[in-house]
PDB file of C-alpha atoms in Angstrom:
ATOM      1  CA  MET A   1       0.000   0.000   0.000  1.00 27.00           C
ATOM      2  CA  ALA A   2       1.154   3.550  -0.689  1.00 30.00           C
ATOM      3  CA  ASP A   3       0.246   6.641   1.296  1.00 31.00           C
ATOM      4  CA  LEU A   4      -1.809   8.892  -0.951  1.00 30.00           C
ATOM      5  CA  GLY A   5      -2.789  11.580   1.542  1.00 35.00           C
ATOM      6  CA  GLY A   6      -5.899   9.949   2.941  1.00 40.00           C
ATOM      7  CA  ARG A   7      -6.193   7.297   0.224  1.00 35.00           C
ATOM      8  CA  VAL A   8      -4.705   3.837  -0.122  1.00 34.00           C
ATOM      9  CA  SER A   9      -3.742   2.156  -3.374  1.00 32.00           C
ATOM     10  CA  ILE A  10      -4.438  -1.563  -3.457  1.00 31.00           C
ATOM     11  CA  ALA A  11      -1.748  -3.791  -4.939  1.00 35.00           C
ATOM     12  CA  GLY A  12      -2.826  -5.082  -8.335  1.00 37.00           C
ATOM     13  CA  GLY A  13      -4.315  -1.850  -9.578  1.00 40.00           C
ATOM     14  CA  GLY A  14      -7.704  -0.196  -9.308  1.00 40.00           C
ATOM     15  CA  PRO A  15      -8.550   3.303  -8.138  1.00 39.00           C
ATOM     16  CA  PRO A  16      -7.474   4.503  -4.712  1.00 40.00           C
ATOM     17  CA  VAL A  17     -10.051   4.034  -1.967  1.00 38.00           C
ATOM     18  CA  ARG A  18     -10.603   6.939   0.400  1.00 39.00           C
ATOM     19  CA  VAL A  19     -10.439   6.033   4.062  1.00 45.00           C
ATOM     20  CA  THR A  20     -11.075   8.008   7.214  1.00 51.00           C
ATOM     21  CA  VAL A  21      -7.902   9.128   8.952  1.00 52.00           C
ATOM     22  CA  VAL A  22      -8.455  11.201  12.080  1.00 56.00           C
ATOM     23  CA  THR A  23      -5.425  13.486  12.388  1.00 59.00           C
ATOM     24  CA  THR A  24      -6.902  16.174  14.617  1.00 75.00           C
ATOM     25  CA  LEU A  25      -9.506  16.063  17.343  1.00 82.00           C
ATOM     26  CA  PRO A  26     -12.025  18.824  18.030  1.00 89.00           C
ATOM     27  CA  ASP A  27     -12.943  19.630  21.631  1.00 93.00           C
ATOM     28  CA  ARG A  28     -16.260  17.734  21.339  1.00 97.00           C
ATOM     29  CA  ARG A  29     -16.359  14.152  20.119  1.00 98.00           C
ATOM     30  CA  LEU A  30     -19.536  12.113  19.708  1.00 98.00           C
ATOM     31  CA  LEU A  31     -19.660   8.378  18.924  1.00 98.00           C
ATOM     32  CA  LEU A  32     -22.839   6.632  17.770  1.00 98.00           C
ATOM     33  CA  VAL A  33     -23.265   2.852  17.585  1.00 98.00           C
ATOM     34  CA  HIS A  34     -26.112   1.692  15.334  1.00 98.00           C
ATOM     35  CA  ALA A  35     -27.146  -1.737  14.092  1.00 98.00           C
ATOM     36  CA  HIS A  36     -27.992  -1.229  10.391  1.00 98.00           C
ATOM     37  CA  PRO A  37     -27.765   1.428   7.690  1.00 98.00           C
ATOM     38  CA  ASP A  38     -30.811   3.743   8.079  1.00 97.00           C
ATOM     39  CA  ASP A  39     -31.002   3.382  11.893  1.00 97.00           C
ATOM     40  CA  GLU A  40     -28.708   6.373  12.249  1.00 98.00           C
ATOM     41  CA  SER A  41     -30.937   8.612  10.131  1.00 97.00           C
ATOM     42  CA  ILE A  42     -34.294   7.596  11.587  1.00 94.00           C
ATOM     43  CA  GLY A  43     -33.249   7.618  15.232  1.00 95.00           C
ATOM     44  CA  THR A  44     -30.469  10.187  15.550  1.00 98.00           C
ATOM     45  CA  GLY A  45     -30.160  11.969  12.210  1.00 97.00           C
ATOM     46  CA  SER A  46     -30.933  15.451  13.474  1.00 96.00           C
ATOM     47  CA  THR A  47     -28.632  15.072  16.457  1.00 98.00           C
ATOM     48  CA  MET A  48     -25.801  13.946  14.207  1.00 98.00           C
ATOM     49  CA  ALA A  49     -26.366  16.795  11.768  1.00 98.00           C
ATOM     50  CA  HIS A  50     -26.586  19.300  14.624  1.00 98.00           C
ATOM     51  CA  TYR A  51     -23.281  18.346  16.172  1.00 98.00           C
ATOM     52  CA  ALA A  52     -21.507  17.986  12.835  1.00 98.00           C
ATOM     53  CA  ALA A  53     -22.696  21.484  11.851  1.00 98.00           C
ATOM     54  CA  THR A  54     -21.448  22.969  15.125  1.00 97.00           C
ATOM     55  CA  GLY A  55     -17.934  21.592  14.728  1.00 97.00           C
ATOM     56  CA  ALA A  56     -18.021  18.433  16.846  1.00 98.00           C
ATOM     57  CA  HIS A  57     -16.330  15.296  15.565  1.00 98.00           C
ATOM     58  CA  VAL A  58     -19.134  12.815  14.886  1.00 98.00           C
ATOM     59  CA  THR A  59     -18.170   9.160  14.442  1.00 98.00           C
ATOM     60  CA  LEU A  60     -20.809   6.685  13.287  1.00 98.00           C
ATOM     61  CA  VAL A  61     -20.219   2.959  13.760  1.00 98.00           C
ATOM     62  CA  THR A  62     -22.650   0.661  11.951  1.00 98.00           C
ATOM     63  CA  CYS A  63     -22.564  -2.980  13.031  1.00 98.00           C
ATOM     64  CA  THR A  64     -23.966  -4.719   9.923  1.00 98.00           C
ATOM     65  CA  LEU A  65     -24.722  -4.014   6.264  1.00 98.00           C
ATOM     66  CA  GLY A  66     -28.434  -4.646   6.689  1.00 98.00           C
ATOM     67  CA  GLU A  67     -28.439  -7.618   4.325  1.00 98.00           C
ATOM     68  CA  GLU A  68     -31.811  -8.931   5.526  1.00 97.00           C
ATOM     69  CA  GLY A  69     -33.763  -5.742   4.903  1.00 96.00           C
ATOM     70  CA  GLU A  70     -36.800  -5.527   2.672  1.00 92.00           C
ATOM     71  CA  ILE A  71     -36.471  -3.744  -0.658  1.00 96.00           C
ATOM     72  CA  HIS A  72     -38.902  -0.981  -1.593  1.00 95.00           C
ATOM     73  CA  VAL A  73     -37.347  -0.209  -4.994  1.00 96.00           C
ATOM     74  CA  PRO A  74     -38.879  -2.722  -7.459  1.00 94.00           C
ATOM     75  CA  GLU A  75     -36.004  -2.666  -9.947  1.00 96.00           C
ATOM     76  CA  LEU A  76     -33.628  -3.693  -7.136  1.00 97.00           C
ATOM     77  CA  ALA A  77     -35.796  -6.516  -5.816  1.00 96.00           C
ATOM     78  CA  GLN A  78     -33.367  -9.252  -6.879  1.00 97.00           C
ATOM     79  CA  LEU A  79     -30.702  -7.918  -4.534  1.00 97.00           C
ATOM     80  CA  VAL A  80     -32.655  -9.443  -1.637  1.00 96.00           C
ATOM     81  CA  ALA A  81     -30.930 -11.999   0.606  1.00 95.00           C
ATOM     82  CA  ALA A  82     -32.909 -14.950  -0.777  1.00 93.00           C
ATOM     83  CA  GLU A  83     -31.800 -14.169  -4.340  1.00 95.00           C
ATOM     84  CA  ALA A  84     -28.574 -12.334  -5.283  1.00 96.00           C
ATOM     85  CA  ASP A  85     -27.846 -11.446  -1.652  1.00 95.00           C
ATOM     86  CA  GLN A  86     -26.281  -8.155  -2.722  1.00 97.00           C
ATOM     87  CA  LEU A  87     -28.427  -5.759  -0.709  1.00 98.00           C
ATOM     88  CA  GLY A  88     -25.736  -5.187   1.909  1.00 97.00           C
ATOM     89  CA  GLY A  89     -23.262  -3.914  -0.662  1.00 97.00           C
ATOM     90  CA  TYR A  90     -25.888  -1.621  -2.155  1.00 97.00           C
ATOM     91  CA  ARG A  91     -26.724  -0.220   1.267  1.00 98.00           C
ATOM     92  CA  ILE A  92     -23.105   0.846   1.766  1.00 98.00           C
ATOM     93  CA  GLY A  93     -23.754   3.434  -0.928  1.00 98.00           C
ATOM     94  CA  GLU A  94     -27.052   4.492   0.610  1.00 98.00           C
ATOM     95  CA  LEU A  95     -25.353   4.977   3.969  1.00 98.00           C
ATOM     96  CA  ALA A  96     -22.584   7.044   2.408  1.00 98.00           C
ATOM     97  CA  ALA A  97     -25.192   9.318   0.831  1.00 98.00           C
ATOM     98  CA  ALA A  98     -27.060   9.605   4.137  1.00 98.00           C
ATOM     99  CA  CYS A  99     -23.891  10.545   6.000  1.00 98.00           C
ATOM    100  CA  ALA A 100     -23.124  13.165   3.368  1.00 98.00           C
ATOM    101  CA  ALA A 101     -26.586  14.658   3.878  1.00 98.00           C
ATOM    102  CA  LEU A 102     -25.963  14.790   7.634  1.00 98.00           C
ATOM    103  CA  GLY A 103     -22.493  16.293   7.267  1.00 98.00           C
ATOM    104  CA  VAL A 104     -20.870  13.269   8.915  1.00 98.00           C
ATOM    105  CA  THR A 105     -17.474  12.397   7.450  1.00 97.00           C
ATOM    106  CA  ASP A 106     -16.279   9.709   9.881  1.00 98.00           C
ATOM    107  CA  HIS A 107     -18.156   6.464   9.386  1.00 98.00           C
ATOM    108  CA  ARG A 108     -16.941   2.937  10.151  1.00 98.00           C
ATOM    109  CA  PHE A 109     -18.395  -0.558   9.950  1.00 98.00           C
ATOM    110  CA  LEU A 110     -17.706  -2.563  13.094  1.00 98.00           C
ATOM    111  CA  GLY A 111     -14.747  -4.814  12.322  1.00 98.00           C
ATOM    112  CA  GLY A 112     -14.860  -3.678   8.678  1.00 98.00           C
ATOM    113  CA  ALA A 113     -17.621  -3.841   6.087  1.00 97.00           C
ATOM    114  CA  GLY A 114     -19.243  -7.274   6.068  1.00 97.00           C
ATOM    115  CA  ARG A 115     -17.595  -8.567   9.247  1.00 98.00           C
ATOM    116  CA  TYR A 116     -21.020  -9.017  10.861  1.00 98.00           C
ATOM    117  CA  ARG A 117     -24.228  -9.878   9.043  1.00 98.00           C
ATOM    118  CA  ASP A 118     -27.737  -8.594   9.618  1.00 98.00           C
ATOM    119  CA  SER A 119     -29.485 -11.167  11.839  1.00 98.00           C
ATOM    120  CA  GLY A 120     -33.027 -10.456  10.662  1.00 96.00           C
ATOM    121  CA  MET A 121     -35.958 -10.164  13.036  1.00 96.00           C
ATOM    122  CA  MET A 122     -36.021 -12.068  16.315  1.00 96.00           C
ATOM    123  CA  GLY A 123     -36.795 -15.773  16.002  1.00 96.00           C
ATOM    124  CA  LEU A 124     -35.988 -16.142  12.297  1.00 97.00           C
ATOM    125  CA  ALA A 125     -33.556 -18.735  10.969  1.00 97.00           C
ATOM    126  CA  THR A 126     -31.265 -15.877   9.919  1.00 97.00           C
ATOM    127  CA  ASN A 127     -30.452 -15.371  13.606  1.00 97.00           C
ATOM    128  CA  GLU A 128     -28.402 -18.586  13.344  1.00 97.00           C
ATOM    129  CA  HIS A 129     -26.255 -17.567  10.372  1.00 97.00           C
ATOM    130  CA  PRO A 130     -22.587 -18.068  11.357  1.00 96.00           C
ATOM    131  CA  ARG A 131     -21.824 -14.406  10.645  1.00 97.00           C
ATOM    132  CA  ALA A 132     -25.033 -13.057  12.174  1.00 98.00           C
ATOM    133  CA  PHE A 133     -24.300 -10.174  14.512  1.00 98.00           C
ATOM    134  CA  TRP A 134     -26.598 -11.843  17.037  1.00 98.00           C
ATOM    135  CA  GLN A 135     -24.030 -14.667  17.203  1.00 97.00           C
ATOM    136  CA  ALA A 136     -20.986 -12.393  17.513  1.00 98.00           C
ATOM    137  CA  ASP A 137     -18.489 -13.009  20.284  1.00 98.00           C
ATOM    138  CA  LEU A 138     -19.140 -10.115  22.646  1.00 98.00           C
ATOM    139  CA  ASP A 139     -15.562  -9.371  23.644  1.00 98.00           C
ATOM    140  CA  GLU A 140     -14.304  -9.664  20.080  1.00 98.00           C
ATOM    141  CA  ALA A 141     -16.944  -7.264  18.758  1.00 98.00           C
ATOM    142  CA  ALA A 142     -16.400  -4.893  21.685  1.00 98.00           C
ATOM    143  CA  GLY A 143     -12.681  -5.007  20.943  1.00 98.00           C
ATOM    144  CA  HIS A 144     -13.314  -3.660  17.446  1.00 98.00           C
ATOM    145  CA  LEU A 145     -15.249  -0.775  18.967  1.00 98.00           C
ATOM    146  CA  LEU A 146     -12.563  -0.203  21.585  1.00 98.00           C
ATOM    147  CA  GLU A 147     -10.031   0.337  18.798  1.00 98.00           C
ATOM    148  CA  ILE A 148     -12.179   3.179  17.486  1.00 98.00           C
ATOM    149  CA  MET A 149     -12.549   4.629  20.980  1.00 98.00           C
ATOM    150  CA  ARG A 150      -8.773   4.643  21.385  1.00 98.00           C
ATOM    151  CA  GLU A 151      -8.459   6.654  18.194  1.00 97.00           C
ATOM    152  CA  VAL A 152     -11.358   9.075  18.565  1.00 97.00           C
ATOM    153  CA  ARG A 153     -11.628   9.339  22.371  1.00 98.00           C
ATOM    154  CA  PRO A 154     -15.332  10.279  22.431  1.00 98.00           C
ATOM    155  CA  GLN A 155     -16.639  12.080  25.487  1.00 98.00           C
ATOM    156  CA  VAL A 156     -20.207  11.099  24.582  1.00 98.00           C
ATOM    157  CA  MET A 157     -21.599   7.886  23.125  1.00 98.00           C
ATOM    158  CA  ILE A 158     -25.112   7.084  21.874  1.00 98.00           C
ATOM    159  CA  THR A 159     -26.556   3.604  21.398  1.00 98.00           C
ATOM    160  CA  TYR A 160     -29.762   1.709  22.274  1.00 98.00           C
ATOM    161  CA  ASP A 161     -31.184   0.507  25.579  1.00 97.00           C
ATOM    162  CA  ASP A 162     -30.991  -3.149  26.612  1.00 96.00           C
ATOM    163  CA  ASN A 163     -34.073  -3.962  24.505  1.00 95.00           C
ATOM    164  CA  GLY A 164     -32.536  -2.387  21.440  1.00 94.00           C
ATOM    165  CA  PHE A 165     -35.304   0.239  21.623  1.00 93.00           C
ATOM    166  CA  TYR A 166     -37.836  -2.170  20.113  1.00 90.00           C
ATOM    167  CA  GLY A 167     -36.453  -5.697  20.404  1.00 91.00           C
ATOM    168  CA  HIS A 168     -34.529  -6.339  17.191  1.00 97.00           C
ATOM    169  CA  PRO A 169     -31.676  -8.787  17.930  1.00 98.00           C
ATOM    170  CA  ASP A 170     -29.061  -6.631  16.206  1.00 98.00           C
ATOM    171  CA  HIS A 171     -30.129  -3.578  18.187  1.00 98.00           C
ATOM    172  CA  ILE A 172     -29.897  -5.572  21.406  1.00 98.00           C
ATOM    173  CA  GLN A 173     -26.467  -6.849  20.401  1.00 98.00           C
ATOM    174  CA  ALA A 174     -25.337  -3.321  19.482  1.00 98.00           C
ATOM    175  CA  HIS A 175     -26.295  -2.273  23.000  1.00 98.00           C
ATOM    176  CA  ARG A 176     -24.361  -5.165  24.522  1.00 98.00           C
ATOM    177  CA  VAL A 177     -21.274  -4.548  22.396  1.00 98.00           C
ATOM    178  CA  ALA A 178     -21.285  -0.811  23.040  1.00 98.00           C
ATOM    179  CA  MET A 179     -21.665  -1.183  26.786  1.00 98.00           C
ATOM    180  CA  ARG A 180     -18.977  -3.884  26.943  1.00 98.00           C
ATOM    181  CA  ALA A 181     -16.649  -1.606  24.990  1.00 98.00           C
ATOM    182  CA  VAL A 182     -17.291   1.122  27.557  1.00 98.00           C
ATOM    183  CA  GLU A 183     -16.241  -1.307  30.300  1.00 98.00           C
ATOM    184  CA  LEU A 184     -13.047  -2.165  28.426  1.00 98.00           C
ATOM    185  CA  ALA A 185     -12.344   1.504  27.734  1.00 98.00           C
ATOM    186  CA  ALA A 186     -12.858   2.347  31.408  1.00 98.00           C
ATOM    187  CA  ALA A 187     -10.085  -0.102  32.303  1.00 97.00           C
ATOM    188  CA  GLU A 188      -7.784   1.966  30.087  1.00 98.00           C
ATOM    189  CA  GLY A 189      -9.046   5.302  31.386  1.00 97.00           C
ATOM    190  CA  ILE A 190     -10.544   6.346  28.050  1.00 98.00           C
ATOM    191  CA  ALA A 191     -14.259   5.603  28.485  1.00 98.00           C
ATOM    192  CA  PRO A 192     -16.819   8.180  27.336  1.00 98.00           C
ATOM    193  CA  ALA A 193     -17.879  10.419  30.205  1.00 98.00           C
ATOM    194  CA  LYS A 194     -21.535  10.079  29.189  1.00 98.00           C
ATOM    195  CA  VAL A 195     -23.460   7.291  27.476  1.00 98.00           C
ATOM    196  CA  TYR A 196     -26.966   7.954  26.181  1.00 98.00           C
ATOM    197  CA  TRP A 197     -29.616   5.556  24.943  1.00 98.00           C
ATOM    198  CA  THR A 198     -32.148   6.559  22.300  1.00 98.00           C
ATOM    199  CA  ALA A 199     -35.626   7.073  23.732  1.00 97.00           C
ATOM    200  CA  MET A 200     -39.099   8.389  23.041  1.00 92.00           C
ATOM    201  CA  PRO A 201     -41.087  10.122  25.797  1.00 93.00           C
ATOM    202  CA  ARG A 202     -44.470   8.598  26.502  1.00 90.00           C
ATOM    203  CA  SER A 203     -46.043  12.041  26.174  1.00 89.00           C
ATOM    204  CA  VAL A 204     -44.772  12.315  22.596  1.00 86.00           C
ATOM    205  CA  LEU A 205     -46.032   8.833  21.751  1.00 83.00           C
ATOM    206  CA  ASP A 206     -49.407   9.615  23.255  1.00 82.00           C
ATOM    207  CA  ALA A 207     -49.655  12.745  21.129  1.00 78.00           C
ATOM    208  CA  GLY A 208     -48.825  10.643  18.060  1.00 71.00           C
ATOM    209  CA  LEU A 209     -51.533   8.120  18.877  1.00 73.00           C
ATOM    210  CA  ASN A 210     -54.091  10.885  19.095  1.00 69.00           C
ATOM    211  CA  ALA A 211     -52.913  12.716  15.994  1.00 64.00           C
ATOM    212  CA  PHE A 212     -53.019   9.641  13.743  1.00 63.00           C
ATOM    213  CA  THR A 213     -56.278   8.105  14.930  1.00 60.00           C
ATOM    214  CA  GLU A 214     -58.094   8.945  11.700  1.00 55.00           C
ATOM    215  CA  ALA A 215     -55.132   8.818   9.306  1.00 54.00           C
ATOM    216  CA  SER A 216     -55.241   6.304   6.425  1.00 52.00           C
ATOM    217  CA  ASP A 217     -51.564   5.456   6.957  1.00 56.00           C
ATOM    218  CA  ASN A 218     -51.793   5.333  10.742  1.00 55.00           C
ATOM    219  CA  PRO A 219     -48.555   3.713  12.007  1.00 61.00           C
ATOM    220  CA  PHE A 220     -50.305   3.013  15.321  1.00 63.00           C
ATOM    221  CA  ALA A 221     -53.302   1.187  13.857  1.00 62.00           C
ATOM    222  CA  GLY A 222     -54.665  -1.330  16.338  1.00 69.00           C
ATOM    223  CA  ILE A 223     -52.821   0.251  19.258  1.00 71.00           C
ATOM    224  CA  ASP A 224     -55.081   1.845  21.841  1.00 69.00           C
ATOM    225  CA  SER A 225     -52.493   2.917  24.400  1.00 73.00           C
ATOM    226  CA  VAL A 226     -48.778   3.637  24.647  1.00 75.00           C
ATOM    227  CA  ASP A 227     -48.739   0.726  27.093  1.00 77.00           C
ATOM    228  CA  ASP A 228     -49.192  -1.557  24.061  1.00 73.00           C
ATOM    229  CA  LEU A 229     -45.977  -0.344  22.412  1.00 77.00           C
ATOM    230  CA  PRO A 230     -42.595  -2.081  22.917  1.00 75.00           C
ATOM    231  CA  PHE A 231     -40.970   1.285  23.633  1.00 80.00           C
ATOM    232  CA  GLY A 232     -41.775   4.524  25.375  1.00 87.00           C
ATOM    233  CA  THR A 233     -40.029   6.161  28.317  1.00 93.00           C
ATOM    234  CA  PRO A 234     -41.766   8.004  31.165  1.00 94.00           C
ATOM    235  CA  ASP A 235     -41.035  11.687  30.750  1.00 95.00           C
ATOM    236  CA  PRO A 236     -39.192  12.061  34.093  1.00 96.00           C
ATOM    237  CA  GLU A 237     -36.686   9.403  32.948  1.00 97.00           C
ATOM    238  CA  ILE A 238     -35.718  11.319  29.816  1.00 98.00           C
ATOM    239  CA  ALA A 239     -32.369  13.076  30.309  1.00 98.00           C
ATOM    240  CA  ALA A 240     -31.915  15.061  27.116  1.00 98.00           C
ATOM    241  CA  ARG A 241     -34.017  16.690  24.426  1.00 97.00           C
ATOM    242  CA  ILE A 242     -31.949  17.797  21.444  1.00 97.00           C
ATOM    243  CA  ASP A 243     -33.738  20.478  19.470  1.00 96.00           C
ATOM    244  CA  ALA A 244     -32.136  20.380  16.046  1.00 96.00           C
ATOM    245  CA  THR A 245     -35.143  21.647  14.133  1.00 93.00           C
ATOM    246  CA  ASP A 246     -32.805  23.664  11.936  1.00 94.00           C
ATOM    247  CA  GLN A 247     -31.461  20.305  10.709  1.00 94.00           C
ATOM    248  CA  HIS A 248     -34.792  18.633   9.929  1.00 90.00           C
ATOM    249  CA  ALA A 249     -34.205  18.935   6.182  1.00 91.00           C
ATOM    250  CA  ALA A 250     -30.855  17.161   6.540  1.00 95.00           C
ATOM    251  CA  LYS A 251     -32.509  14.326   8.435  1.00 95.00           C
ATOM    252  CA  GLU A 252     -35.213  13.942   5.808  1.00 93.00           C
ATOM    253  CA  ALA A 253     -32.601  13.950   3.035  1.00 95.00           C
ATOM    254  CA  ALA A 254     -30.647  11.254   4.878  1.00 97.00           C
ATOM    255  CA  MET A 255     -33.765   9.131   5.244  1.00 95.00           C
ATOM    256  CA  ARG A 256     -34.540   9.512   1.541  1.00 95.00           C
ATOM    257  CA  ALA A 257     -31.010   8.299   0.768  1.00 97.00           C
ATOM    258  CA  HIS A 258     -32.089   4.941   2.251  1.00 97.00           C
ATOM    259  CA  ALA A 259     -34.600   4.421  -0.544  1.00 97.00           C
ATOM    260  CA  THR A 260     -34.487   0.631  -0.467  1.00 97.00           C
ATOM    261  CA  GLN A 261     -35.640   0.663   3.156  1.00 96.00           C
ATOM    262  CA  ILE A 262     -37.866   3.722   3.476  1.00 93.00           C
ATOM    263  CA  PRO A 263     -40.401   4.077   0.645  1.00 90.00           C
ATOM    264  CA  ALA A 264     -41.374   7.527  -0.526  1.00 87.00           C
ATOM    265  CA  THR A 265     -44.886   6.836   0.789  1.00 84.00           C
ATOM    266  CA  SER A 266     -43.651   5.956   4.298  1.00 82.00           C
ATOM    267  CA  TRP A 267     -45.673   7.123   7.284  1.00 74.00           C
ATOM    268  CA  LEU A 268     -42.449   8.735   8.502  1.00 78.00           C
ATOM    269  CA  TYR A 269     -42.775  11.333   5.773  1.00 76.00           C
ATOM    270  CA  SER A 270     -46.480  11.675   6.507  1.00 67.00           C
ATOM    271  CA  ILE A 271     -45.646  12.602  10.093  1.00 65.00           C
ATOM    272  CA  ALA A 272     -43.045  15.013   8.811  1.00 59.00           C
ATOM    273  CA  GLY A 273     -45.687  16.602   6.611  1.00 54.00           C
ATOM    274  CA  ASN A 274     -48.049  16.995   9.553  1.00 55.00           C
ATOM    275  CA  PHE A 275     -45.567  18.049  12.222  1.00 56.00           C
ATOM    276  CA  GLY A 276     -42.651  19.284  10.118  1.00 55.00           C
ATOM    277  CA  ALA A 277     -39.481  20.326  11.882  1.00 62.00           C
ATOM    278  CA  GLU A 278     -40.812  19.323  15.310  1.00 69.00           C
ATOM    279  CA  PHE A 279     -40.942  15.660  14.308  1.00 69.00           C
ATOM    280  CA  MET A 280     -37.830  15.564  12.173  1.00 78.00           C
ATOM    281  CA  GLY A 281     -35.692  17.822  14.307  1.00 90.00           C
ATOM    282  CA  VAL A 282     -36.235  16.855  17.957  1.00 94.00           C
ATOM    283  CA  GLU A 283     -34.691  13.693  19.435  1.00 96.00           C
ATOM    284  CA  TYR A 284     -34.656  12.318  22.971  1.00 97.00           C
ATOM    285  CA  PHE A 285     -32.279  10.274  25.102  1.00 98.00           C
ATOM    286  CA  THR A 286     -31.919   8.669  28.500  1.00 98.00           C
ATOM    287  CA  LEU A 287     -28.594   8.871  30.332  1.00 98.00           C
ATOM    288  CA  ALA A 288     -27.097   5.461  31.120  1.00 98.00           C
ATOM    289  CA  VAL A 289     -23.585   6.453  32.211  1.00 98.00           C
ATOM    290  CA  GLY A 290     -22.295   9.725  33.629  1.00 98.00           C
ATOM    291  CA  ASP A 291     -23.681  12.744  35.397  1.00 97.00           C
ATOM    292  CA  LYS A 292     -26.566  14.747  34.041  1.00 97.00           C
ATOM    293  CA  GLY A 293     -25.690  18.331  33.214  1.00 97.00           C
ATOM    294  CA  PRO A 294     -27.790  21.475  33.641  1.00 96.00           C
ATOM    295  CA  GLY A 295     -31.201  21.231  32.010  1.00 96.00           C
ATOM    296  CA  ASN A 296     -34.501  22.967  31.438  1.00 93.00           C
ATOM    297  CA  GLY A 297     -38.206  22.444  31.923  1.00 94.00           C
ATOM    298  CA  PRO A 298     -40.109  20.521  34.571  1.00 94.00           C
ATOM    299  CA  TYR A 299     -37.799  17.491  34.320  1.00 95.00           C
ATOM    300  CA  GLY A 300     -34.539  19.318  33.781  1.00 96.00           C
ATOM    301  CA  TRP A 301     -33.959  17.863  30.316  1.00 97.00           C
ATOM    302  CA  GLU A 302     -30.525  18.713  28.932  1.00 98.00           C
ATOM    303  CA  ASP A 303     -30.433  20.529  25.615  1.00 98.00           C
ATOM    304  CA  ASP A 304     -26.811  19.578  24.947  1.00 98.00           C
ATOM    305  CA  LEU A 305     -25.322  16.089  25.239  1.00 98.00           C
ATOM    306  CA  PHE A 306     -22.038  17.639  26.351  1.00 98.00           C
ATOM    307  CA  ALA A 307     -23.702  19.577  29.172  1.00 97.00           C
ATOM    308  CA  GLY A 308     -21.670  19.518  32.377  1.00 97.00           C
ATOM    309  CA  LEU A 309     -18.510  18.125  30.779  1.00 96.00           C
ATOM    310  CA  SER A 310     -15.059  19.639  31.019  1.00 89.00           C
ATOM    311  CA  LEU A 311     -13.793  19.284  27.470  1.00 82.00           C
ATOM    312  CA  ASP A 312     -10.220  18.690  26.431  1.00 72.00           C
ATOM    313  CA  VAL A 313      -8.222  17.248  23.566  1.00 65.00           C
ATOM    314  CA  PRO A 314      -6.511  14.024  24.670  1.00 68.00           C
ATOM    315  CA  ASP A 315      -2.935  12.975  24.131  1.00 61.00           C
ATOM    316  CA  ARG A 316      -3.046  10.747  21.064  1.00 56.00           C
ATOM    317  CA  SER A 317       0.563   9.618  21.129  1.00 46.00           C
ATOM    318  CA  PRO A 318       1.119   5.917  20.286  1.00 41.00           C
ATOM    319  CA  VAL A 319       1.593   5.114  23.966  1.00 37.00           C
ATOM    320  CA  ALA A 320      -1.596   6.905  24.984  1.00 43.00           C
ATOM    321  CA  ALA A 321      -3.543   5.357  22.104  1.00 42.00           C
ATOM    322  CA  ALA A 322      -2.571   1.914  23.322  1.00 40.00           C
ATOM    323  CA  GLY A 323      -4.013   2.711  26.724  1.00 39.00           C
ATOM    324  CA  LEU A 324      -0.625   2.408  28.452  1.00 33.00           C
ATOM    325  CA  ARG A 325      -0.414   5.790  30.179  1.00 28.00           C
TER     326      ARG A 325
END
């Protein structure tokens, strides 16, 4: 390989491939751990765009290629896992376009692209695939994430709760891997000071139930109460509300980049049409690790994930990066 200033040339020819090389570290560094391409845009897109736009270093780690996803673009239907099994490779391009829309330039696949495979929904035979992320060795997978932590030194990390927000095996495994990596990083003195889990306040869900009662594309059809949903956090347990309404267009553009997974007729866009920037631009989190910073409102919700932190740029010498200080 030859150093090409941020590119590597592969022996045997072919065009150089651009890779992420972090040579400088801003004061604020945010790491997100998501299961599949599109999860980042739907769940945390506005937050990512907000921090990228304000100069923070945003690192996205995606654990699988999303090979088991459905395909909503008819002309690409044969890419599905049961046929050509090429959807994962196609989704790499969709994710790159989504990150570009969000202004995120540092994206990695856990262990490299294709190291772990989409496990499919809970209980399916795909859970047993030998490369399924659900089957991943926890310490090995966490070790891949630890390597990224050593390089980037994030003060804040975002992932899912222990139910993966809604019970998907890859989301649950992403939670387990991320939290194990935090334990390993703590042993080296480089753990994030704060770890957040994605969340949705019950009050927001309740408002959605009411608003969509008569809608033809009601995503809550058949659900009478937020108690019937597999997610929903009591408002007092929410730690942070990130108002990035100025980034709602970036989030929508990122979601549209995932065209194989999110059809143009999706109820997500219907909600956006009804509630606009409020739906697309506001995201919520619980705090799993660290101390809550100053907040606002009746529950003291933070409006900045870095609230209360003393920020610094770490020593990234080879010795420090190896966790030997």
